[in-house]
XYZ file of C-alpha atoms in Angstrom:
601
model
C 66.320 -46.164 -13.878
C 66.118 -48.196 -10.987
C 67.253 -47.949 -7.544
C 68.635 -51.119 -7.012
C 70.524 -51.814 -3.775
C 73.888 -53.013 -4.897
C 74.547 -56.533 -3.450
C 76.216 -58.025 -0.781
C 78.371 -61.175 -0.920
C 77.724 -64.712 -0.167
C 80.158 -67.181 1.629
C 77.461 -69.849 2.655
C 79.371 -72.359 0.312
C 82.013 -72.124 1.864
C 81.138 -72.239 5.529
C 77.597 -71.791 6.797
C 78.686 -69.957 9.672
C 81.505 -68.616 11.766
C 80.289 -71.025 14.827
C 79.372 -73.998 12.268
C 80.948 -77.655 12.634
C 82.311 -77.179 9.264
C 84.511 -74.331 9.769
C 85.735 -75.642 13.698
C 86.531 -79.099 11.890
C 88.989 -77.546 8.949
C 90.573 -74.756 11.425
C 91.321 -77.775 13.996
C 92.724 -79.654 10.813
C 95.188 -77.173 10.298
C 96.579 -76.856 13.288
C 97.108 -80.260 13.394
C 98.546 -80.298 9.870
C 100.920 -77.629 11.118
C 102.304 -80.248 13.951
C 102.913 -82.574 11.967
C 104.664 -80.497 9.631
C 106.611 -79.007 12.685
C 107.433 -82.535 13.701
C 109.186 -83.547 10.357
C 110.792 -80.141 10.075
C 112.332 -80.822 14.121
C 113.213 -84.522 12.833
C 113.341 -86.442 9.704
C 114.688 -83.435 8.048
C 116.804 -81.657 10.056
C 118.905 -85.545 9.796
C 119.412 -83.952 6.278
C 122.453 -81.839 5.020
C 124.529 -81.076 2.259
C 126.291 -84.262 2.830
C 123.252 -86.404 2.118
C 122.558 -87.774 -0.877
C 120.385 -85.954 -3.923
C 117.683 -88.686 -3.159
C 117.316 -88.405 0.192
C 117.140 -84.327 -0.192
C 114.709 -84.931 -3.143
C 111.901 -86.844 -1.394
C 112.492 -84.419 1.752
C 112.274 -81.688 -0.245
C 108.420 -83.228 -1.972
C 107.399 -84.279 1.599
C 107.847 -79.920 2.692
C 105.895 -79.044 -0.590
C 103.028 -81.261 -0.487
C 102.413 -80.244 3.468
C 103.113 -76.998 2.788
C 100.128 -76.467 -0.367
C 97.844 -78.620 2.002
C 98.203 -76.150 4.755
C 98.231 -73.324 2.370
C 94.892 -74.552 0.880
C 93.440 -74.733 4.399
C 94.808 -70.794 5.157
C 94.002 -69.405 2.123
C 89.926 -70.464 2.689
C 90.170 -69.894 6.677
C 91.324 -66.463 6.536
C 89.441 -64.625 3.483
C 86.439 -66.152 5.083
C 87.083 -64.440 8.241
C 88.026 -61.264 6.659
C 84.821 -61.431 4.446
C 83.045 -60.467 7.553
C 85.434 -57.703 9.020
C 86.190 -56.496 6.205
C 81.983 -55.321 5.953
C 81.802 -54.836 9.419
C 84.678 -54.145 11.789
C 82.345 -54.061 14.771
C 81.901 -57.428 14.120
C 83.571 -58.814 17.613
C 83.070 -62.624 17.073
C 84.783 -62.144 13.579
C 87.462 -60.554 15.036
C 88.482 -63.228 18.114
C 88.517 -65.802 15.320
C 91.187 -64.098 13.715
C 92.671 -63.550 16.665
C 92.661 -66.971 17.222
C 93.552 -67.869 13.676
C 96.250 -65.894 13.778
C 98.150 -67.528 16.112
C 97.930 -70.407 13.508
C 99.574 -67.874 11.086
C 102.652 -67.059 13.054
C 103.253 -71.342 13.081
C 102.939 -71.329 9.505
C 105.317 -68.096 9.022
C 107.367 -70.084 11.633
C 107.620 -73.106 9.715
C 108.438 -71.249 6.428
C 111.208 -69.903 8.168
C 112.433 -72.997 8.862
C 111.962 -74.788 5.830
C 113.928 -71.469 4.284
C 116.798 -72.250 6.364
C 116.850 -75.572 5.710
C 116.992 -74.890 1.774
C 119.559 -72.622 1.951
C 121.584 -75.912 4.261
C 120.774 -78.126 1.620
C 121.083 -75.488 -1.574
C 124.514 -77.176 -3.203
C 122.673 -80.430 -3.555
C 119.123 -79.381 -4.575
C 120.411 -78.906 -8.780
C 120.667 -82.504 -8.494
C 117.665 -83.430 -6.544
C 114.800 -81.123 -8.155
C 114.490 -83.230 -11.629
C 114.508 -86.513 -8.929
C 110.918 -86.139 -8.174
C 107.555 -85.055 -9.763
C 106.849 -82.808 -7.273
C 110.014 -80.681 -6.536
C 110.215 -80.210 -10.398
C 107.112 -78.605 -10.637
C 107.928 -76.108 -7.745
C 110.966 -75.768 -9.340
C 110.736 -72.075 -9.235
C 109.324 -71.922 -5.452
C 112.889 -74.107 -4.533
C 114.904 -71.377 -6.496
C 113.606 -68.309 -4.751
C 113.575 -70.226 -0.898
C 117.398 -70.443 -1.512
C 118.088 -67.243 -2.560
C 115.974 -65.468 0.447
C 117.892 -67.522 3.222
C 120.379 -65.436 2.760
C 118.313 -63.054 4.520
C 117.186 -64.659 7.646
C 118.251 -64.075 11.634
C 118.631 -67.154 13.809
C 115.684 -69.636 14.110
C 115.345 -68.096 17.308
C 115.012 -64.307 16.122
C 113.080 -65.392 13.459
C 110.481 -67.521 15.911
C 110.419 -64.007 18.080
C 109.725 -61.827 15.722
C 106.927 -63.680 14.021
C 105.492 -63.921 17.443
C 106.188 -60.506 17.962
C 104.340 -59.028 15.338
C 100.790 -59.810 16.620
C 101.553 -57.047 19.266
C 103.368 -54.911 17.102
C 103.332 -54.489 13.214
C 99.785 -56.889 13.223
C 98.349 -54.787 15.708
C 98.879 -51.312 14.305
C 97.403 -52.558 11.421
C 94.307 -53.263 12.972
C 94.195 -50.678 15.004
C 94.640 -48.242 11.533
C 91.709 -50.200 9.854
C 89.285 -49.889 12.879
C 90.070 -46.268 13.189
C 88.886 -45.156 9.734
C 86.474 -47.521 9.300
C 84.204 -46.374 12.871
C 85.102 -42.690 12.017
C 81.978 -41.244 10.404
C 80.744 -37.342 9.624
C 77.382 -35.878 9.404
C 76.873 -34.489 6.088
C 74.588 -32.560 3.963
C 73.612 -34.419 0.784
C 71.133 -34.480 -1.562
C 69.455 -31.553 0.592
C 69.735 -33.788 3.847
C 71.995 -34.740 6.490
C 73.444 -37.727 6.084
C 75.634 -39.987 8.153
C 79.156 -40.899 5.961
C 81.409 -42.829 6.974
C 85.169 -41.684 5.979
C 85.430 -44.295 2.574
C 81.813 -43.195 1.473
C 83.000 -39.194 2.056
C 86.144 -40.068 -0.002
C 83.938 -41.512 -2.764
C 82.060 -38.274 -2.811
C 85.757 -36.769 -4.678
C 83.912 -38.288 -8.102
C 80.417 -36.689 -7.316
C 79.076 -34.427 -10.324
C 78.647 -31.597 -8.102
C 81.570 -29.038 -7.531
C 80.131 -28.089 -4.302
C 79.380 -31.385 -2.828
C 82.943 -32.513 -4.074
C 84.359 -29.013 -2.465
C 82.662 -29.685 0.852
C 83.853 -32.914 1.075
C 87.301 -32.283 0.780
C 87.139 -29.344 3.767
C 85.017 -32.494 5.708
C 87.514 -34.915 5.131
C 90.033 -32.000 6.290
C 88.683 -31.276 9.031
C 88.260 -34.804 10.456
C 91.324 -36.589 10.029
C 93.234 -34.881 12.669
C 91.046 -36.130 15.302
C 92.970 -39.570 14.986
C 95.995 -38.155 13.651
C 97.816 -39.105 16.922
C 97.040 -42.292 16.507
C 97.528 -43.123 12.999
C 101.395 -41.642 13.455
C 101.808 -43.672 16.140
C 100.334 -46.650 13.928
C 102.585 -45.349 10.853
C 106.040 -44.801 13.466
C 105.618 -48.405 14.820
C 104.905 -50.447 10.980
C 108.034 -48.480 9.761
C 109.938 -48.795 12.587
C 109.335 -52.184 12.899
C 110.385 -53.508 9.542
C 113.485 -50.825 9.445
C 114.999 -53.170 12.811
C 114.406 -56.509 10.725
C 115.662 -55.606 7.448
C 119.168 -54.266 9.124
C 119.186 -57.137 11.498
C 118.521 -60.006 8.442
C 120.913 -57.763 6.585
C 118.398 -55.938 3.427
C 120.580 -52.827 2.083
C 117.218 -51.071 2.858
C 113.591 -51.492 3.411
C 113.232 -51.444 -0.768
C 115.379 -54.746 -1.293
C 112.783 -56.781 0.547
C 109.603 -54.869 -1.852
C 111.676 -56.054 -5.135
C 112.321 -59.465 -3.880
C 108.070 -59.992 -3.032
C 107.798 -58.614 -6.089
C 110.552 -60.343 -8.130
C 112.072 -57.274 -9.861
C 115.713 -56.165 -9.608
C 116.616 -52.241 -9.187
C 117.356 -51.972 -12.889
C 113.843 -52.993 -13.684
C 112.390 -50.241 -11.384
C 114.910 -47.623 -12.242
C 113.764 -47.607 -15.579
C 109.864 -48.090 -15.208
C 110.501 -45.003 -12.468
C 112.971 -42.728 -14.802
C 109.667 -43.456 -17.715
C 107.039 -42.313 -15.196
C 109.021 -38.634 -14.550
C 109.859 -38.168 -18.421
C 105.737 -38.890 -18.875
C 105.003 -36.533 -16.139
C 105.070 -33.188 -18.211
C 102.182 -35.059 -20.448
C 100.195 -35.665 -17.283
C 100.534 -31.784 -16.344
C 99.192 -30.959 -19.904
C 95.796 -33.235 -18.552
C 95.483 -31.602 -15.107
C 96.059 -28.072 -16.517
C 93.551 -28.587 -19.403
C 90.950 -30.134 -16.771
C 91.431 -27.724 -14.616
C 90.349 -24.610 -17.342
C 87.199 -26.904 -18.078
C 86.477 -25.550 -14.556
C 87.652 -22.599 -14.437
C 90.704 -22.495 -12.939
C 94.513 -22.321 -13.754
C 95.270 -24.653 -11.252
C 93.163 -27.873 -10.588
C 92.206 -27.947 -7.406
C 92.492 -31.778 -5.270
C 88.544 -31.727 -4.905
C 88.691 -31.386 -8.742
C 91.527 -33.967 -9.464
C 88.418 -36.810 -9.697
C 85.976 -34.957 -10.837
C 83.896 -36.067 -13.853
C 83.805 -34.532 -17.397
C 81.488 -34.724 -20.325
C 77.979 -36.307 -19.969
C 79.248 -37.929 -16.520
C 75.918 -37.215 -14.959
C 74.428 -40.338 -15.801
C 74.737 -42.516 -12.680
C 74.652 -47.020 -13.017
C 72.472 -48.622 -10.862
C 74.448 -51.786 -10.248
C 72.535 -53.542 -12.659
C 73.434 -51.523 -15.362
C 77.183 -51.782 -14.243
C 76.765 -55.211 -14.742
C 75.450 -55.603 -18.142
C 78.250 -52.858 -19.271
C 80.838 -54.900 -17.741
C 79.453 -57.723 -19.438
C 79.056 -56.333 -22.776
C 82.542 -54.725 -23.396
C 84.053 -58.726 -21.639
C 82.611 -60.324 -24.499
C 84.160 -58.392 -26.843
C 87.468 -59.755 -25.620
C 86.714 -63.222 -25.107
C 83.596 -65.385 -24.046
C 85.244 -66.703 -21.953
C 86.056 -63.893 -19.795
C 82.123 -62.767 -20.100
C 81.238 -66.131 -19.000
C 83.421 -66.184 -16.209
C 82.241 -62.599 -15.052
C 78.627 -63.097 -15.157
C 78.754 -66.593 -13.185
C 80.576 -64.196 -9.901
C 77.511 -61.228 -10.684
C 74.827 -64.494 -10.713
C 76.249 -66.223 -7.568
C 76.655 -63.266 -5.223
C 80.643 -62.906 -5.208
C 80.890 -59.140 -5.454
C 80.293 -57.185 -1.898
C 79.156 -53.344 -3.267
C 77.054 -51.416 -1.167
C 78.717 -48.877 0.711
C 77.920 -48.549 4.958
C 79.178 -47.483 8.076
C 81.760 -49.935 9.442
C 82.938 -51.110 5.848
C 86.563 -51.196 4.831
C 86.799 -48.666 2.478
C 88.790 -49.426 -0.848
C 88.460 -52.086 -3.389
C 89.768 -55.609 -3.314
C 89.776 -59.062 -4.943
C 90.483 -62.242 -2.195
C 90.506 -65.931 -3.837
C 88.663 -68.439 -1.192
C 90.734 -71.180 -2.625
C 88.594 -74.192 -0.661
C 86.091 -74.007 -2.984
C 87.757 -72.247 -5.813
C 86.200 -68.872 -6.075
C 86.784 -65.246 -5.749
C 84.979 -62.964 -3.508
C 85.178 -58.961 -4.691
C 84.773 -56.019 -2.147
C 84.236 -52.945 -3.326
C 81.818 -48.997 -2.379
C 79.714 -49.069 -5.245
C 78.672 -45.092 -5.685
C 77.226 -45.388 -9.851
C 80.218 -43.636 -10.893
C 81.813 -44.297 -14.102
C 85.022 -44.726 -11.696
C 83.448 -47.734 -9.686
C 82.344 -49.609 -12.550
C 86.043 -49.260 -13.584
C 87.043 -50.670 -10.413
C 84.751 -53.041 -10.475
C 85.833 -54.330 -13.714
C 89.381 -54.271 -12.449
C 88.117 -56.572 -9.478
C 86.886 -58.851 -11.766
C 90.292 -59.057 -13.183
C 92.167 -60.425 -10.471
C 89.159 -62.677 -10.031
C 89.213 -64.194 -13.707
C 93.472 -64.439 -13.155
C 92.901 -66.468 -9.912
C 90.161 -69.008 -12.409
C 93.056 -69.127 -14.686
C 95.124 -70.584 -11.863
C 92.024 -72.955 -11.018
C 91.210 -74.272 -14.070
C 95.183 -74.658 -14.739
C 94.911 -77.202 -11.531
C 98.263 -74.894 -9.665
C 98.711 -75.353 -6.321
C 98.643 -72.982 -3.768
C 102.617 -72.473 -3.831
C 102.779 -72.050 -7.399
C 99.669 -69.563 -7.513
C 101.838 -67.328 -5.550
C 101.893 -64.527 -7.682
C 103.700 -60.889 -6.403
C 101.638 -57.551 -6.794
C 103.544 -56.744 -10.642
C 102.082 -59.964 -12.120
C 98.843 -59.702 -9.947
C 97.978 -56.945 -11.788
C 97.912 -58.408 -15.414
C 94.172 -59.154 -15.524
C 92.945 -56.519 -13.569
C 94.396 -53.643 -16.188
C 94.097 -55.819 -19.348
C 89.988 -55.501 -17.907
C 89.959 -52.313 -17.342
C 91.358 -51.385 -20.730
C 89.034 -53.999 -22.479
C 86.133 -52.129 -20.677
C 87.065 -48.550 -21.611
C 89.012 -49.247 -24.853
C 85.525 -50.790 -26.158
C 83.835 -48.076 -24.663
C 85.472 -45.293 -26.825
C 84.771 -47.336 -29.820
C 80.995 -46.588 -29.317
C 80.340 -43.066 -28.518
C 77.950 -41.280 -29.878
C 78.889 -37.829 -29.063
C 82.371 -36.136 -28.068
C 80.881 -35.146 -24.601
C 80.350 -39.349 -24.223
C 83.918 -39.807 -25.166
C 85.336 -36.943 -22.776
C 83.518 -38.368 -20.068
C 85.171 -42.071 -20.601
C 88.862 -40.695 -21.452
C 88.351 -39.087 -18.277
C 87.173 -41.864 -16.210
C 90.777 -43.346 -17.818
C 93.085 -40.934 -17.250
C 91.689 -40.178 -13.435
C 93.034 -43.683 -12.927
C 96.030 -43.613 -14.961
C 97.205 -40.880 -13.002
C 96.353 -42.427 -9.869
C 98.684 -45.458 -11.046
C 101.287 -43.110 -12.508
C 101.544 -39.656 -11.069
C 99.830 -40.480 -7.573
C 101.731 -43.401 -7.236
C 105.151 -42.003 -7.935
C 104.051 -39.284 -5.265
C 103.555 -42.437 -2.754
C 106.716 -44.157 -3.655
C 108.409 -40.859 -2.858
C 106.866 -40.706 0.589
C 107.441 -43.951 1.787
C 110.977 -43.614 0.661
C 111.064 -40.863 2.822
C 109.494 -41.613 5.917
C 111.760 -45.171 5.715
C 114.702 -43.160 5.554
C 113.877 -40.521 8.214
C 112.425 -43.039 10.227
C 115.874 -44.906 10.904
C 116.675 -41.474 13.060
C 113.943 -40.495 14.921
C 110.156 -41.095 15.168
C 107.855 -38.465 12.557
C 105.296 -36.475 14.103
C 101.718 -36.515 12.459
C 102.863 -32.732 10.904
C 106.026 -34.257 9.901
C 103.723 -36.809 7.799
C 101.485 -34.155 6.625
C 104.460 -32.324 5.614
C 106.339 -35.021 3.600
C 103.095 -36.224 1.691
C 102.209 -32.642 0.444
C 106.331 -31.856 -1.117
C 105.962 -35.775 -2.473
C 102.840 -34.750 -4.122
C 104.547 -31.057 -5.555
C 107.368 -33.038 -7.248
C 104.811 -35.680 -8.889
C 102.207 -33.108 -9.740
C 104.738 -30.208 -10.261
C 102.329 -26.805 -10.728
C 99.485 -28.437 -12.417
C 97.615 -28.870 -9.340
C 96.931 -25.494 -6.669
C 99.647 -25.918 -4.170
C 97.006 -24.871 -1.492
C 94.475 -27.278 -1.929
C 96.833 -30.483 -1.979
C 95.562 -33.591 0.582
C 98.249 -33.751 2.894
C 96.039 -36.329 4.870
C 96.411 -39.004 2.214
C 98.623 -41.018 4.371
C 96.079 -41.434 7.233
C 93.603 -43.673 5.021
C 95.513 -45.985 2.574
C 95.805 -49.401 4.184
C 98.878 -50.462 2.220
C 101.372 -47.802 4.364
C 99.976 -49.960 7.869
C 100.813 -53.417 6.907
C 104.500 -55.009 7.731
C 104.546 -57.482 5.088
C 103.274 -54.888 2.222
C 106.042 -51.904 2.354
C 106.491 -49.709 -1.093
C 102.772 -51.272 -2.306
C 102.851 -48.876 -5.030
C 105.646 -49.292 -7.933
C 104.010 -52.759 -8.160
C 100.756 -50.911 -9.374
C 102.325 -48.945 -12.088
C 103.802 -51.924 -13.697
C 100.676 -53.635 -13.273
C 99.156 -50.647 -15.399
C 102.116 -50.364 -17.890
C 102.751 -54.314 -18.299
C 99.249 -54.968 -18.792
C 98.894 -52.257 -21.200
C 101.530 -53.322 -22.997
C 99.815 -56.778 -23.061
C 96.952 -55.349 -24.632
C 98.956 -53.496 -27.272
C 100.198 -57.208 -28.106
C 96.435 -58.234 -28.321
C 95.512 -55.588 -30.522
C 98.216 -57.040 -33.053
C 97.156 -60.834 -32.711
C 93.451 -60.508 -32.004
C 91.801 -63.556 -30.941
C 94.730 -65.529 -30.946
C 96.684 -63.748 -28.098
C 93.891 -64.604 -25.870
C 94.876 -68.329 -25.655
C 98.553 -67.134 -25.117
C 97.170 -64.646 -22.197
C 95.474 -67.039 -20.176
C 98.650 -69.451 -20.211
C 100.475 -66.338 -18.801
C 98.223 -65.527 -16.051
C 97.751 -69.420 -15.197
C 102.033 -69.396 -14.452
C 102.349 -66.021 -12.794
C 103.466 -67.389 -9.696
C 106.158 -69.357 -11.452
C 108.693 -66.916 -12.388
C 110.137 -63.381 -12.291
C 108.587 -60.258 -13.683
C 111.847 -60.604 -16.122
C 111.096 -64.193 -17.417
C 107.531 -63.968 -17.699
C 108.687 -60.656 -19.715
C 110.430 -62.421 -21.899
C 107.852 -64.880 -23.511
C 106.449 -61.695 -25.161
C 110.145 -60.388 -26.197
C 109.821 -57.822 -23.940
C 113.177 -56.098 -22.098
C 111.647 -54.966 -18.886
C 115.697 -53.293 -18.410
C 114.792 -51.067 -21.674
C 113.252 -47.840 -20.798
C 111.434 -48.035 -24.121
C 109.581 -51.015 -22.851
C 107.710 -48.865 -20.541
C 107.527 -45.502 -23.079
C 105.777 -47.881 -25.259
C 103.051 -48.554 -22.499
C 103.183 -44.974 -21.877
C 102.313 -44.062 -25.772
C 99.058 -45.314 -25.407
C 98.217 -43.300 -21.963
C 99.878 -40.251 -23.596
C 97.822 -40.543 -27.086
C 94.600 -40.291 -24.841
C 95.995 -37.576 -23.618
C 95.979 -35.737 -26.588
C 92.522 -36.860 -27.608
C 91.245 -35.214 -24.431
C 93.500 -31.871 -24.653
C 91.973 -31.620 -28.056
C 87.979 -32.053 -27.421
């Protein structure tokens, strides 16, 4: 087997350098875009009201669109660009001025969103009338819908324009500061029978490592060093929340959830039901840990167990042989998809070697200026990362669908619950396919596992992470939360979602330090999205296993208008009640039958 490095990725095609002509020319062509767009929004249609005609607000109203997709298109290739680079290596200080600098381009753009927001919701008893009037507006149709209905939930111009510029120094900044803190934190470690320098995603990674000892060790590491920034990270944690707790009571949200279900176009009754599915499956979850954890030994699975491989999981993938898995199990879906897959392994969009300075974490970005994808992820050989990686390559194939479809960059748009259709329906197609071809029960136990790790990541981890933002929201209105307070909250989340299948005193009370999504501003309660990601998309695939070959036609229409409609409508092309609890039990039935399989080997 060979030793292969895994690769790094290449952006040369889009811009062959940070300090190159090329990218100077476009970021000095937004800004100017973004004048000109702030000029008509100050003049030709602020002349416009609900007293003008359906005409006049028609053509206004295709004028805001087409600026706003050309500036889009222009942000969406700037910005992954310059996260490509600090994203791999946040002591990268030329990266991060740029997008600095970039930034401030950012807050216009938020600015003139704002604007053009207001300005819908002015015009909104005319714009029935005006949308069929031109091309344009009809095709953004759905984009003109949603912009009314969220002006109800604006401030002033004025607050607005302050708080955008605000959040560089506050909710931006945190962020940044959380991302360069565990990214530079690093531990000496001994592996493989040396010392070894780790940085904190790479030590995380070693929760999946064959070895109960090494995976043991790691966990008292990991431990041990997160409370040397844990006065920072609270501090980063007190001023996010804080932050977006003042907006949503000032622009008038019932709480800091209403704004999550809007970006994510759900409605409570939606996410009452997925949530009410998730605690009746939970029992069924218990019945994995418990029966994982007497593989080991124990009544109780321990947290530096809770990943830990079963079966012949010793084998480890170079990244080559990731690849041709990957590639093998894709075909057996669709050509297409295989085709698709191996042109981003062949031209260097996948970034999978782990090292110090990295972001840990997977991720999929679409560079939209030249229509690609561009993959991050800590490639360690486990089972686990060539599941992620196949999930990557999901969102990656969903964002082609968009491509080839010829959507602009409003109406690829797409929230977290329809983002996630291609990235489960790939990592079902990958294990699914799998399990068809074992050779051995030990083979299949080690794949089921590799499943059901991350189905109860999605499910049971997840509900523990919706419970402890909920919580730290709430208790945040009163007072700020100490870093115990945090520690505290995170461990009785994770009791109710894991109930007495895990060891109560081995739990990781220090999840909250490390997951991104809790630091940003604009991502609060980035979690329920995930588990209808998992549960719509395996739903999906229960669909495909009825049609065959012929859903796959239907599937790639779906993902191509994902940013043109609500969870509920999309929902509905496939008869599906996303109000019915069964809905989601039927998702659930397929999770719980694995379930059994591996109780029973």
């Amino acid at each position: 087997m060979s030793q292969q490095t895994p690769p790094r990725w290449n952006l040369k095609n889009v811009y062959p350098s940070l300090d190159s002509e090329e990218y100077a020319s476009d970021f000095n062509r937004m800004r100017s875009l973004l004048s000109a767009l702030e000029d008509f929004l100050a003049g030709e249609a602020s002349q416009l009201d609900a007293t003008s005609s359906a005409d006049e607000i028609a053509k206004a109203t295709a004028n805001l669109i087409e600026r706003f997709n050309d500036i889009l298109l222009l942000a969406a290739t700037l910005r992954p660009y310059l996260e490509s680079f600090i994203a791999t290596d946040s002591y990268d200080k030329n990266a991060q001025k740029k997008l600095s600098q970039y930034e401030m381009t950012s807050v216009r753009t938020h600015q003139a969103f704002l604007q053009a927001r207001a300005w819908f919701g002015k015009v909104a008893e005319k714009l029935p009338a005006a949308v069929p009037l031109h091309e344009t507006v009809s095709a953004h149709a759905f984009f003109v819908r949603e912009e009314v209905e969220q002006s109800r939930y604006l401030m002033t111009e004025a607050e607005e324009s302050l708080a955008a510029e605000l959040n560089l120094s506050a909710g931006n900044a945190w962020e940044k500061l959380q991302g360069t803190l565990t990214s530079q934190l690093s531990v000496d470690f001994d592996l493989d029978g040396r010392i070894q320098r780790l940085s904190m995603p790479a030590l995380i990674n070693l929760r999946a490592h064959p070895v109960e000892d090494v995976r043991r060790r790691a966990y008292e590491e990991e431990n041990r060093t997160w409370p040397k920034i844990q006065e920072s990270l609270a501090a980063a944690m007190n001023g996010i929340k804080g932050q977006v707790n003042t907006l949503n009571q000032r622009r008038g949200r019932l709480d800091a959830l209403h704004g999550a279900l809007d970006r994510a176009r759900m409605d409570r009754e939606t996410l009452d039901s997925m949530l009410e599915a998730m605690q009746d499956s939970l029992p069924d979850f218990h019945r994995y840990f418990k029966t994982k954890a007497a593989r080991f030994g124990y009544e109780k699975l321990p947290w530096w167990n809770l990943f830990a491989p079963s079966g012949e999981s010793k084998t480890i993938f170079t990244f080559e042989e990731a690849r041709d898995f990957i590639l093998r199990h894709f075909e057996s879906f669709s050509p297409d998809l295989r085709s698709f897959a191996r042109h981003a392994f062949d031209n260097n969009w996948i970034d999978a070697e782990q090292r110090e300075g990295k972001r840990g974490g997977a991720f999929c970005m679409e560079v939209a200026g030249v229509g690609e994808s561009r993959i991050l992820c800590n490639f360690d050989g486990s089972l686990d990362q060539v599941s992620t990686l196949a999930h990557e390559l999901g969102h990656a194939f969903h964002n082609d669908c968009m491509v080839r479809a010829k959507k602009t960059e409003l109406q690829k748009n797409i929230p977290m619950t329809q983002a996630e259709t291609a990235s489960i329906m790939c990592e079902t197609i990958v294990t699914t396919a799998a399990l068809k071809k074992v050779k051995s029960e030990q083979e299949e136990l080690a794949i089921l596992e590799t499943r059901l790790i991350g189905n109860a990541q999605v499910i049971v981890d997840i509900y523990s992470r919706f419970l402890f933002e909920k919580e730290v929201f709430e208790r945040r209105l009163s007072s700020e939360l100490s870093a115990e307070e945090l520690c505290e909250i995170m461990e009785s989340c994770q009791k109710k979602a894991y109930g007495d299948a895990l060891d109560e005193r081995y739990l990781q009370k220090w999840m909250w330090t490390w997951k991104p999504h809790y630091y940003s501003a604009d991502l609060s309660f980035y979690n329920f999205p995930y588990a209808f990601g998992l549960l719509f998309g395996t739903g999906l695939y229960s669909i495909y296993q009825k049609r065959g070959a012929a859903f796959v036609e239907d599937y790639e229409k779906l993902l191509a208008c994902t940013g043109e409609g609500t969870a509920a409508e999309l929902a509905a092309r496939f008869g599906i009640d996303l109000r019915q609890k069964f809905f989601w039990n039927d998702g659930l039935k397929i999770i719980k039958d694995q379930i059994s399989r591996y109780c029973s080997i």
